[in-house]
C-alpha atoms as a PDB file:
ATOM      1  CA  LYS A   1     -43.131  61.473  20.180  1.00  0.00           C
ATOM      2  CA  ASN A   2     -41.349  58.109  20.327  1.00  0.00           C
ATOM      3  CA  TYR A   3     -40.815  58.394  24.093  1.00  0.00           C
ATOM      4  CA  ILE A   4     -44.512  59.073  24.647  1.00  0.00           C
ATOM      5  CA  ALA A   5     -45.463  56.127  22.428  1.00  0.00           C
ATOM      6  CA  GLU A   6     -43.184  53.835  24.464  1.00  0.00           C
ATOM      7  CA  ILE A   7     -44.763  55.065  27.713  1.00  0.00           C
ATOM      8  CA  VAL A   8     -48.239  54.327  26.356  1.00  0.00           C
ATOM      9  CA  ARG A   9     -47.138  50.897  25.103  1.00  0.00           C
ATOM     10  CA  SER A  10     -45.694  49.867  28.455  1.00  0.00           C
ATOM     11  CA  LEU A  11     -48.481  51.203  30.724  1.00  0.00           C
ATOM     12  CA  LYS A  12     -51.464  49.107  31.724  1.00  0.00           C
ATOM     13  CA  HIS A  13     -54.891  50.616  31.091  1.00  0.00           C
ATOM     14  CA  GLY A  14     -55.454  53.112  33.893  1.00  0.00           C
ATOM     15  CA  GLY A  15     -51.709  53.185  34.658  1.00  0.00           C
ATOM     16  CA  VAL A  16     -50.159  56.485  35.767  1.00  0.00           C
ATOM     17  CA  VAL A  17     -46.866  58.034  34.696  1.00  0.00           C
ATOM     18  CA  LYS A  18     -44.971  61.047  36.070  1.00  0.00           C
ATOM     19  CA  PHE A  19     -41.986  62.610  34.316  1.00  0.00           C
ATOM     20  CA  GLN A  20     -40.158  65.888  33.901  1.00  0.00           C
ATOM     21  CA  VAL A  21     -39.158  67.666  30.692  1.00  0.00           C
ATOM     22  CA  ARG A  22     -37.380  70.904  29.902  1.00  0.00           C
ATOM     23  CA  THR A  23     -39.585  73.886  29.105  1.00  0.00           C
ATOM     24  CA  GLY A  24     -38.989  77.559  28.507  1.00  0.00           C
ATOM     25  CA  ALA A  25     -36.474  79.180  26.202  1.00  0.00           C
ATOM     26  CA  PRO A  26     -34.210  76.763  24.315  1.00  0.00           C
ATOM     27  CA  VAL A  27     -30.813  77.557  25.804  1.00  0.00           C
ATOM     28  CA  HIS A  28     -27.531  76.238  24.437  1.00  0.00           C
ATOM     29  CA  ARG A  29     -29.280  74.439  21.597  1.00  0.00           C
ATOM     30  CA  TRP A  30     -25.957  73.614  20.017  1.00  0.00           C
ATOM     31  CA  ARG A  31     -25.008  71.358  22.928  1.00  0.00           C
ATOM     32  CA  TRP A  32     -26.448  67.843  22.775  1.00  0.00           C
ATOM     33  CA  PHE A  33     -26.636  67.332  26.542  1.00  0.00           C
ATOM     34  CA  TYR A  34     -29.194  70.093  27.079  1.00  0.00           C
ATOM     35  CA  GLY A  35     -31.921  68.244  25.177  1.00  0.00           C
ATOM     36  CA  ILE A  36     -35.009  69.871  23.740  1.00  0.00           C
ATOM     37  CA  SER A  37     -37.397  72.384  25.230  1.00  0.00           C
ATOM     38  CA  ILE A  38     -41.143  71.817  24.898  1.00  0.00           C
ATOM     39  CA  ALA A  39     -44.028  74.176  25.652  1.00  0.00           C
ATOM     40  CA  PRO A  40     -46.806  72.946  27.981  1.00  0.00           C
ATOM     41  CA  GLU A  41     -49.350  73.347  25.168  1.00  0.00           C
ATOM     42  CA  GLU A  42     -47.252  71.198  22.831  1.00  0.00           C
ATOM     43  CA  MET A  43     -46.837  68.536  25.533  1.00  0.00           C
ATOM     44  CA  SER A  44     -50.615  68.532  26.094  1.00  0.00           C
ATOM     45  CA  MET A  45     -51.211  67.873  22.397  1.00  0.00           C
ATOM     46  CA  LEU A  46     -48.639  65.051  22.310  1.00  0.00           C
ATOM     47  CA  LEU A  47     -50.171  63.363  25.352  1.00  0.00           C
ATOM     48  CA  HIS A  48     -53.725  63.726  24.074  1.00  0.00           C
ATOM     49  CA  ASP A  49     -52.812  62.398  20.615  1.00  0.00           C
ATOM     50  CA  ALA A  50     -51.097  59.397  22.238  1.00  0.00           C
ATOM     51  CA  GLY A  51     -54.212  58.512  24.246  1.00  0.00           C
ATOM     52  CA  LEU A  52     -53.114  59.742  27.661  1.00  0.00           C
ATOM     53  CA  GLU A  53     -55.360  61.667  30.039  1.00  0.00           C
ATOM     54  CA  ILE A  54     -53.538  64.627  31.575  1.00  0.00           C
ATOM     55  CA  LEU A  55     -53.919  64.723  35.340  1.00  0.00           C
ATOM     56  CA  ARG A  56     -51.488  67.583  35.970  1.00  0.00           C
ATOM     57  CA  LEU A  57     -48.991  69.825  34.220  1.00  0.00           C
ATOM     58  CA  ASP A  58     -46.861  71.777  36.670  1.00  0.00           C
ATOM     59  CA  ILE A  59     -44.199  74.309  35.791  1.00  0.00           C
ATOM     60  CA  GLU A  60     -41.751  73.982  38.665  1.00  0.00           C
ATOM     61  CA  ASN A  61     -39.447  76.789  37.523  1.00  0.00           C
ATOM     62  CA  SER A  62     -38.542  78.485  34.275  1.00  0.00           C
ATOM     63  CA  LYS A  63     -36.991  75.270  32.933  1.00  0.00           C
ATOM     64  CA  SER A  64     -38.918  72.311  34.405  1.00  0.00           C
ATOM     65  CA  LEU A  65     -42.318  70.968  33.393  1.00  0.00           C
ATOM     66  CA  TRP A  66     -43.682  68.050  35.430  1.00  0.00           C
ATOM     67  CA  VAL A  67     -46.245  65.828  33.735  1.00  0.00           C
ATOM     68  CA  LEU A  68     -48.703  63.494  35.462  1.00  0.00           C
ATOM     69  CA  ALA A  69     -50.846  61.446  33.090  1.00  0.00           C
ATOM     70  CA  ARG A  70     -52.927  58.268  32.976  1.00  0.00           C
ATOM     71  CA  LYS A  71     -53.482  55.781  30.180  1.00  0.00           C
ATOM     72  CA  LYS A  72     -57.155  55.820  29.250  1.00  0.00           C
ATOM     73  CA  VAL A  73     -59.178  52.749  30.123  1.00  0.00           C
END
């Protein structure tokens, strides 16, 4: 949530952001360097609540979710 808020804060109105997050089953949760896993639906809600318009959500493979979003004008 904090990362999304920082993205929104730093983007100009109409600005576009693209980033990748882990999705799918949470593997090796006990290891800090694997990070979290987030479902596409949960990411959609976070982006919407933060005021971002989702342009694309692409699942590249079983572990990668690419997000393309724009800050609303």
